[in-house]
PDB file of C-alpha atoms and ligand atoms in Angstrom:
ATOM      1  CA  UNK A   1      36.371  24.620  63.628  1.00 28.00           C
ATOM      2  CA  UNK A   2      39.272  25.553  65.751  1.00 30.00           C
ATOM      3  CA  UNK A   3      41.500  24.609  68.548  1.00 28.00           C
ATOM      4  CA  UNK A   4      40.092  22.487  71.338  1.00 35.00           C
ATOM      5  CA  UNK A   5      41.787  21.597  74.565  1.00 35.00           C
ATOM      6  CA  UNK A   6      39.754  18.455  75.037  1.00 38.00           C
ATOM      7  CA  UNK A   7      42.131  15.685  76.113  1.00 35.00           C
ATOM      8  CA  UNK A   8      43.382  13.493  73.312  1.00 39.00           C
ATOM      9  CA  UNK A   9      46.182  11.002  73.283  1.00 38.00           C
ATOM     10  CA  UNK A  10      47.327  12.254  69.936  1.00 42.00           C
ATOM     11  CA  UNK A  11      47.937  15.413  68.033  1.00 44.00           C
ATOM     12  CA  UNK A  12      46.151  18.530  69.161  1.00 43.00           C
ATOM     13  CA  UNK A  13      47.448  21.440  67.183  1.00 47.00           C
ATOM     14  CA  UNK A  14      46.585  24.929  66.117  1.00 44.00           C
ATOM     15  CA  UNK A  15      46.789  25.292  62.370  1.00 55.00           C
ATOM     16  CA  UNK A  16      47.344  28.600  60.659  1.00 71.00           C
ATOM     17  CA  UNK A  17      44.569  28.154  58.085  1.00 87.00           C
ATOM     18  CA  UNK A  18      41.004  26.971  58.263  1.00 93.00           C
ATOM     19  CA  UNK A  19      39.412  24.695  55.671  1.00 95.00           C
ATOM     20  CA  UNK A  20      37.993  27.525  53.598  1.00 95.00           C
ATOM     21  CA  UNK A  21      41.314  29.347  53.508  1.00 94.00           C
ATOM     22  CA  UNK A  22      42.989  26.163  52.331  1.00 94.00           C
ATOM     23  CA  UNK A  23      40.476  25.750  49.498  1.00 95.00           C
ATOM     24  CA  UNK A  24      41.044  29.358  48.502  1.00 93.00           C
ATOM     25  CA  UNK A  25      44.736  28.647  47.881  1.00 93.00           C
ATOM     26  CA  UNK A  26      44.009  26.868  44.611  1.00 94.00           C
ATOM     27  CA  UNK A  27      40.939  26.525  42.362  1.00 95.00           C
ATOM     28  CA  UNK A  28      41.767  22.855  41.878  1.00 97.00           C
ATOM     29  CA  UNK A  29      42.796  20.211  44.372  1.00 98.00           C
ATOM     30  CA  UNK A  30      44.573  17.271  42.765  1.00 98.00           C
ATOM     31  CA  UNK A  31      43.520  13.923  44.201  1.00 98.00           C
ATOM     32  CA  UNK A  32      46.793  12.026  44.211  1.00 98.00           C
ATOM     33  CA  UNK A  33      47.570   8.323  44.532  1.00 97.00           C
ATOM     34  CA  UNK A  34      51.271   7.719  45.145  1.00 97.00           C
ATOM     35  CA  UNK A  35      52.403   4.151  44.544  1.00 96.00           C
ATOM     36  CA  UNK A  36      56.142   4.779  44.548  1.00 96.00           C
ATOM     37  CA  UNK A  37      57.401   7.050  47.303  1.00 97.00           C
ATOM     38  CA  UNK A  38      60.332   8.094  45.121  1.00 97.00           C
ATOM     39  CA  UNK A  39      57.932   9.964  42.849  1.00 98.00           C
ATOM     40  CA  UNK A  40      56.333  12.011  45.644  1.00 98.00           C
ATOM     41  CA  UNK A  41      58.607  15.036  45.816  1.00 98.00           C
ATOM     42  CA  UNK A  42      58.992  15.444  42.047  1.00 98.00           C
ATOM     43  CA  UNK A  43      55.246  15.078  41.611  1.00 98.00           C
ATOM     44  CA  UNK A  44      54.575  17.795  44.192  1.00 98.00           C
ATOM     45  CA  UNK A  45      57.148  20.057  42.530  1.00 98.00           C
ATOM     46  CA  UNK A  46      55.578  19.433  39.112  1.00 98.00           C
ATOM     47  CA  UNK A  47      52.183  20.559  40.417  1.00 98.00           C
ATOM     48  CA  UNK A  48      53.709  23.588  42.102  1.00 98.00           C
ATOM     49  CA  UNK A  49      55.438  24.508  38.844  1.00 98.00           C
ATOM     50  CA  UNK A  50      51.939  24.607  37.367  1.00 98.00           C
ATOM     51  CA  UNK A  51      50.774  26.878  40.256  1.00 97.00           C
ATOM     52  CA  UNK A  52      48.880  24.274  42.268  1.00 97.00           C
ATOM     53  CA  UNK A  53      50.046  24.059  45.852  1.00 95.00           C
ATOM     54  CA  UNK A  54      47.104  22.337  47.580  1.00 97.00           C
ATOM     55  CA  UNK A  55      47.690  18.606  47.366  1.00 98.00           C
ATOM     56  CA  UNK A  56      45.413  15.797  48.533  1.00 98.00           C
ATOM     57  CA  UNK A  57      47.498  12.654  48.907  1.00 98.00           C
ATOM     58  CA  UNK A  58      45.085   9.771  49.320  1.00 98.00           C
ATOM     59  CA  UNK A  59      45.690   7.041  51.870  1.00 98.00           C
ATOM     60  CA  UNK A  60      45.002   4.416  49.239  1.00 96.00           C
ATOM     61  CA  UNK A  61      48.523   3.135  48.900  1.00 96.00           C
ATOM     62  CA  UNK A  62      51.169   1.796  51.240  1.00 96.00           C
ATOM     63  CA  UNK A  63      53.435   4.646  50.198  1.00 97.00           C
ATOM     64  CA  UNK A  64      51.006   7.421  51.125  1.00 98.00           C
ATOM     65  CA  UNK A  65      52.181   8.340  54.630  1.00 98.00           C
ATOM     66  CA  UNK A  66      55.878   8.204  53.733  1.00 98.00           C
ATOM     67  CA  UNK A  67      55.113  10.259  50.642  1.00 98.00           C
ATOM     68  CA  UNK A  68      53.290  12.875  52.736  1.00 98.00           C
ATOM     69  CA  UNK A  69      56.277  13.110  55.075  1.00 98.00           C
ATOM     70  CA  UNK A  70      58.681  13.481  52.172  1.00 98.00           C
ATOM     71  CA  UNK A  71      56.637  16.259  50.569  1.00 98.00           C
ATOM     72  CA  UNK A  72      56.255  18.090  53.880  1.00 97.00           C
ATOM     73  CA  UNK A  73      60.024  17.912  54.450  1.00 97.00           C
ATOM     74  CA  UNK A  74      61.195  18.747  50.958  1.00 97.00           C
ATOM     75  CA  UNK A  75      58.473  20.921  49.423  1.00 97.00           C
ATOM     76  CA  UNK A  76      57.593  23.427  52.153  1.00 95.00           C
ATOM     77  CA  UNK A  77      55.568  25.633  49.775  1.00 94.00           C
ATOM     78  CA  UNK A  78      53.013  22.858  49.291  1.00 96.00           C
ATOM     79  CA  UNK A  79      49.887  22.505  51.426  1.00 96.00           C
ATOM     80  CA  UNK A  80      49.603  18.797  51.982  1.00 97.00           C
ATOM     81  CA  UNK A  81      46.460  17.007  53.019  1.00 98.00           C
ATOM     82  CA  UNK A  82      45.540  13.380  53.444  1.00 98.00           C
ATOM     83  CA  UNK A  83      42.650  12.104  51.341  1.00 98.00           C
ATOM     84  CA  UNK A  84      40.462   9.015  51.628  1.00 98.00           C
ATOM     85  CA  UNK A  85      40.657   9.282  55.421  1.00 98.00           C
ATOM     86  CA  UNK A  86      38.056   6.800  56.635  1.00 98.00           C
ATOM     87  CA  UNK A  87      38.906   6.201  60.295  1.00 98.00           C
ATOM     88  CA  UNK A  88      40.117   8.071  63.363  1.00 98.00           C
ATOM     89  CA  UNK A  89      43.238   5.893  63.307  1.00 98.00           C
ATOM     90  CA  UNK A  90      44.024   6.956  59.766  1.00 98.00           C
ATOM     91  CA  UNK A  91      43.550  10.576  60.747  1.00 98.00           C
ATOM     92  CA  UNK A  92      46.014  10.164  63.603  1.00 97.00           C
ATOM     93  CA  UNK A  93      48.549   8.518  61.305  1.00 98.00           C
ATOM     94  CA  UNK A  94      48.144  11.346  58.808  1.00 98.00           C
ATOM     95  CA  UNK A  95      48.623  13.966  61.523  1.00 97.00           C
ATOM     96  CA  UNK A  96      51.722  12.142  62.655  1.00 97.00           C
ATOM     97  CA  UNK A  97      53.004  12.341  59.065  1.00 97.00           C
ATOM     98  CA  UNK A  98      52.507  16.107  59.140  1.00 96.00           C
ATOM     99  CA  UNK A  99      49.369  16.763  57.089  1.00 97.00           C
ATOM    100  CA  UNK A 100      47.929  20.269  57.112  1.00 96.00           C
ATOM    101  CA  UNK A 101      44.363  19.218  56.298  1.00 97.00           C
ATOM    102  CA  UNK A 102      42.354  16.047  55.750  1.00 98.00           C
ATOM    103  CA  UNK A 103      39.632  14.927  53.348  1.00 98.00           C
ATOM    104  CA  UNK A 104      37.190  12.039  53.588  1.00 98.00           C
ATOM    105  CA  UNK A 105      34.756  10.533  51.104  1.00 98.00           C
ATOM    106  CA  UNK A 106      32.153  10.546  53.912  1.00 98.00           C
ATOM    107  CA  UNK A 107      31.756  11.139  57.643  1.00 98.00           C
ATOM    108  CA  UNK A 108      31.359   8.794  60.599  1.00 98.00           C
ATOM    109  CA  UNK A 109      30.765   9.818  64.225  1.00 97.00           C
ATOM    110  CA  UNK A 110      34.274   8.600  65.178  1.00 97.00           C
ATOM    111  CA  UNK A 111      35.958  10.486  62.382  1.00 98.00           C
ATOM    112  CA  UNK A 112      33.968  13.611  63.128  1.00 98.00           C
ATOM    113  CA  UNK A 113      35.001  13.492  66.774  1.00 98.00           C
ATOM    114  CA  UNK A 114      38.651  12.840  65.930  1.00 98.00           C
ATOM    115  CA  UNK A 115      38.703  15.709  63.440  1.00 97.00           C
ATOM    116  CA  UNK A 116      37.117  18.079  65.954  1.00 96.00           C
ATOM    117  CA  UNK A 117      39.502  17.074  68.731  1.00 96.00           C
ATOM    118  CA  UNK A 118      42.568  17.427  66.550  1.00 95.00           C
ATOM    119  CA  UNK A 119      41.515  20.815  65.169  1.00 94.00           C
ATOM    120  CA  UNK A 120      42.788  19.820  61.733  1.00 96.00           C
ATOM    121  CA  UNK A 121      41.016  21.546  58.831  1.00 97.00           C
ATOM    122  CA  UNK A 122      38.754  18.733  57.701  1.00 98.00           C
ATOM    123  CA  UNK A 123      36.624  18.298  54.589  1.00 98.00           C
ATOM    124  CA  UNK A 124      34.010  15.561  55.036  1.00 98.00           C
ATOM    125  CA  UNK A 125      32.386  13.985  52.008  1.00 98.00           C
ATOM    126  CA  UNK A 126      28.638  14.399  51.536  1.00 98.00           C
ATOM    127  CA  UNK A 127      26.229  13.256  48.846  1.00 98.00           C
ATOM    128  CA  UNK A 128      22.785  14.187  50.193  1.00 98.00           C
ATOM    129  CA  UNK A 129      21.195  17.229  51.848  1.00 98.00           C
ATOM    130  CA  UNK A 130      20.820  15.301  55.108  1.00 98.00           C
ATOM    131  CA  UNK A 131      24.509  14.392  55.124  1.00 98.00           C
ATOM    132  CA  UNK A 132      25.430  18.000  54.401  1.00 98.00           C
ATOM    133  CA  UNK A 133      23.190  19.196  57.256  1.00 98.00           C
ATOM    134  CA  UNK A 134      24.578  16.622  59.688  1.00 98.00           C
ATOM    135  CA  UNK A 135      28.156  17.567  58.824  1.00 98.00           C
ATOM    136  CA  UNK A 136      27.312  21.259  59.227  1.00 98.00           C
ATOM    137  CA  UNK A 137      25.759  20.563  62.644  1.00 97.00           C
ATOM    138  CA  UNK A 138      29.111  19.101  63.657  1.00 96.00           C
ATOM    139  CA  UNK A 139      30.928  22.244  62.583  1.00 96.00           C
ATOM    140  CA  UNK A 140      31.951  21.251  59.064  1.00 97.00           C
ATOM    141  CA  UNK A 141      30.424  23.866  56.803  1.00 97.00           C
ATOM    142  CA  UNK A 142      33.026  23.326  54.092  1.00 97.00           C
ATOM    143  CA  UNK A 143      32.433  19.940  52.491  1.00 98.00           C
ATOM    144  CA  UNK A 144      33.469  17.694  49.657  1.00 98.00           C
ATOM    145  CA  UNK A 145      30.554  16.850  47.360  1.00 98.00           C
ATOM    146  CA  UNK A 146      31.350  13.264  46.421  1.00 98.00           C
ATOM    147  CA  UNK A 147      30.976  11.676  43.941  1.00 98.00           C
ATOM    148  CA  UNK A 148      29.946  14.986  42.415  1.00 98.00           C
ATOM    149  CA  UNK A 149      28.942  14.023  38.893  1.00 98.00           C
ATOM    150  CA  UNK A 150      27.245  10.796  39.948  1.00 98.00           C
ATOM    151  CA  UNK A 151      25.035  12.457  42.564  1.00 98.00           C
ATOM    152  CA  UNK A 152      23.827  15.371  40.479  1.00 98.00           C
ATOM    153  CA  UNK A 153      26.808  17.677  40.024  1.00 98.00           C
ATOM    154  CA  UNK A 154      26.029  21.221  38.976  1.00 98.00           C
ATOM    155  CA  UNK A 155      22.244  20.804  39.154  1.00 98.00           C
ATOM    156  CA  UNK A 156      22.481  19.474  42.704  1.00 98.00           C
ATOM    157  CA  UNK A 157      24.747  22.298  43.866  1.00 98.00           C
ATOM    158  CA  UNK A 158      22.406  24.880  42.352  1.00 98.00           C
ATOM    159  CA  UNK A 159      19.439  23.251  44.074  1.00 98.00           C
ATOM    160  CA  UNK A 160      21.244  23.137  47.436  1.00 98.00           C
ATOM    161  CA  UNK A 161      22.186  26.799  47.318  1.00 98.00           C
ATOM    162  CA  UNK A 162      18.566  27.788  48.066  1.00 97.00           C
ATOM    163  CA  UNK A 163      18.076  25.906  51.348  1.00 98.00           C
ATOM    164  CA  UNK A 164      21.770  25.550  52.322  1.00 98.00           C
ATOM    165  CA  UNK A 165      23.370  28.857  51.235  1.00 98.00           C
ATOM    166  CA  UNK A 166      25.918  28.892  54.067  1.00 97.00           C
ATOM    167  CA  UNK A 167      27.597  25.635  53.001  1.00 98.00           C
ATOM    168  CA  UNK A 168      30.647  25.632  50.738  1.00 98.00           C
ATOM    169  CA  UNK A 169      31.645  22.694  48.542  1.00 98.00           C
ATOM    170  CA  UNK A 170      34.608  21.183  46.799  1.00 98.00           C
ATOM    171  CA  UNK A 171      32.933  18.961  44.184  1.00 98.00           C
ATOM    172  CA  UNK A 172      35.053  15.906  43.393  1.00 98.00           C
ATOM    173  CA  UNK A 173      34.420  12.731  41.436  1.00 98.00           C
ATOM    174  CA  UNK A 174      33.933  12.988  37.700  1.00 98.00           C
ATOM    175  CA  UNK A 175      35.235  16.574  37.612  1.00 98.00           C
ATOM    176  CA  UNK A 176      37.928  17.364  35.031  1.00 97.00           C
ATOM    177  CA  UNK A 177      39.254  20.042  32.699  1.00 97.00           C
ATOM    178  CA  UNK A 178      36.160  19.934  30.480  1.00 97.00           C
ATOM    179  CA  UNK A 179      33.578  20.566  33.200  1.00 98.00           C
ATOM    180  CA  UNK A 180      35.466  22.394  35.985  1.00 98.00           C
ATOM    181  CA  UNK A 181      34.625  25.715  34.341  1.00 97.00           C
ATOM    182  CA  UNK A 182      30.926  25.057  34.929  1.00 98.00           C
ATOM    183  CA  UNK A 183      31.442  24.260  38.638  1.00 98.00           C
ATOM    184  CA  UNK A 184      33.751  27.053  39.751  1.00 97.00           C
ATOM    185  CA  UNK A 185      31.395  30.006  39.131  1.00 97.00           C
ATOM    186  CA  UNK A 186      28.706  28.503  41.394  1.00 98.00           C
ATOM    187  CA  UNK A 187      28.333  30.612  44.567  1.00 97.00           C
ATOM    188  CA  UNK A 188      28.668  27.566  46.825  1.00 98.00           C
ATOM    189  CA  UNK A 189      31.810  26.187  45.167  1.00 98.00           C
ATOM    190  CA  UNK A 190      35.252  27.319  46.249  1.00 97.00           C
ATOM    191  CA  UNK A 191      37.413  24.764  44.491  1.00 97.00           C
ATOM    192  CA  UNK A 192      37.072  21.498  42.597  1.00 98.00           C
ATOM    193  CA  UNK A 193      38.973  18.258  43.121  1.00 98.00           C
ATOM    194  CA  UNK A 194      40.027  15.503  40.811  1.00 98.00           C
ATOM    195  CA  UNK A 195      42.531  12.895  39.819  1.00 98.00           C
ATOM    196  CA  UNK A 196      42.870  14.039  36.214  1.00 98.00           C
ATOM    197  CA  UNK A 197      45.887  16.242  37.015  1.00 98.00           C
ATOM    198  CA  UNK A 198      48.072  13.278  37.933  1.00 98.00           C
ATOM    199  CA  UNK A 199      47.529  10.539  35.335  1.00 97.00           C
ATOM    200  CA  UNK A 200      48.854   7.206  36.561  1.00 96.00           C
ATOM    201  CA  UNK A 201      50.984   6.567  33.498  1.00 96.00           C
ATOM    202  CA  UNK A 202      52.562  10.028  33.547  1.00 97.00           C
ATOM    203  CA  UNK A 203      53.514   9.603  37.212  1.00 97.00           C
ATOM    204  CA  UNK A 204      54.861   6.112  36.621  1.00 95.00           C
ATOM    205  CA  UNK A 205      56.934   7.343  33.653  1.00 97.00           C
ATOM    206  CA  UNK A 206      57.992  10.458  35.570  1.00 97.00           C
ATOM    207  CA  UNK A 207      56.610  12.701  32.839  1.00 98.00           C
ATOM    208  CA  UNK A 208      56.573  15.759  35.077  1.00 98.00           C
ATOM    209  CA  UNK A 209      56.037  18.230  32.267  1.00 98.00           C
ATOM    210  CA  UNK A 210      52.690  16.583  31.469  1.00 98.00           C
ATOM    211  CA  UNK A 211      51.598  17.146  35.051  1.00 98.00           C
ATOM    212  CA  UNK A 212      52.834  20.740  35.142  1.00 98.00           C
ATOM    213  CA  UNK A 213      50.973  21.411  31.881  1.00 98.00           C
ATOM    214  CA  UNK A 214      47.736  19.907  33.259  1.00 98.00           C
ATOM    215  CA  UNK A 215      48.061  22.039  36.395  1.00 98.00           C
ATOM    216  CA  UNK A 216      48.709  25.183  34.326  1.00 98.00           C
ATOM    217  CA  UNK A 217      45.759  24.398  32.080  1.00 98.00           C
ATOM    218  CA  UNK A 218      43.454  24.023  35.092  1.00 98.00           C
ATOM    219  CA  UNK A 219      44.647  27.322  36.606  1.00 97.00           C
ATOM    220  CA  UNK A 220      44.191  29.015  33.241  1.00 97.00           C
ATOM    221  CA  UNK A 221      40.604  27.748  32.992  1.00 97.00           C
ATOM    222  CA  UNK A 222      39.918  29.131  36.480  1.00 96.00           C
ATOM    223  CA  UNK A 223      41.593  32.465  35.687  1.00 95.00           C
ATOM    224  CA  UNK A 224      39.549  32.925  32.516  1.00 95.00           C
ATOM    225  CA  UNK A 225      36.337  32.661  34.538  1.00 94.00           C
ATOM    226  CA  UNK A 226      37.121  35.771  36.569  1.00 75.00           C
TER     227      UNK A 226
HETATM  228  C1  LIG B   1      38.265  11.067  45.090  1.00 93.18           C
HETATM  229  O1  LIG B   1      38.715  10.275  45.893  1.00 93.18           O
HETATM  230  O2  LIG B   1      38.044  12.229  45.399  1.00 93.18           O
HETATM  231  C2  LIG B   1      37.914  10.580  43.737  1.00 93.18           C
HETATM  232  O3  LIG B   1      38.350   9.292  43.532  1.00 93.18           O
HETATM  233  C3  LIG B   1      38.378  11.458  42.655  1.00 93.18           C
HETATM  234  O4  LIG B   1      37.515  11.279  41.615  1.00 93.18           O
HETATM  235  P1  LIG B   1      38.016  11.346  40.104  1.00 93.18           P
HETATM  236  O5  LIG B   1      38.999  10.233  39.932  1.00 93.18           O
HETATM  237  O6  LIG B   1      36.765  11.146  39.278  1.00 93.18           O
HETATM  238  O7  LIG B   1      38.641  12.693  39.886  1.00 93.18           O
END
């Protein structure tokens, strides 16, 4: 995917990295829900202290867009994406807030079109071979396998590698410290995603060291696989 000059009322932009390059920045992508905007910057810094700079801030809370803006302004080293993007309108709002990539649990024709027009690195969610093929036909060869564990996880990814070897996945949903080490060596996996790095209670209690330690642990697991 790249730049398009097709007319759009919103945010056409050229981004320095494509989706694959973004996934390569970190073996793990934390799926973050921010309820209190005042926690956003410290949370991002805690993850960065643990060597994770690719952050998926989900649009599941009222605070999400303000949080994205705050992280973009105050933590320039972070790569900030919007997650749980379900509509073209949400994608536009996320672009307005300054996101550098976007993630969806699925893909609709409207969202696909909006993502293509904007040029934003975009990771659509897929759960079946047909969905993966449809997304690839629309130019999205890097995809989020969601919900990874529920739809077949490692066995599914191994089975897909035969007929769909050109597709790259970020499995998310049921992935955590205990099974990420089995996903990352797969040839069609570039990174894994999950919410385990930002436990709700730790964020609420501003226990940033817990989050830094979880991030470090995840990076260590990935490093030991090399
Ligand atoms: C997502 O939106 O990607 C998932 O909710 C994350 O799944 P997890 O909570 O099982 O990590």
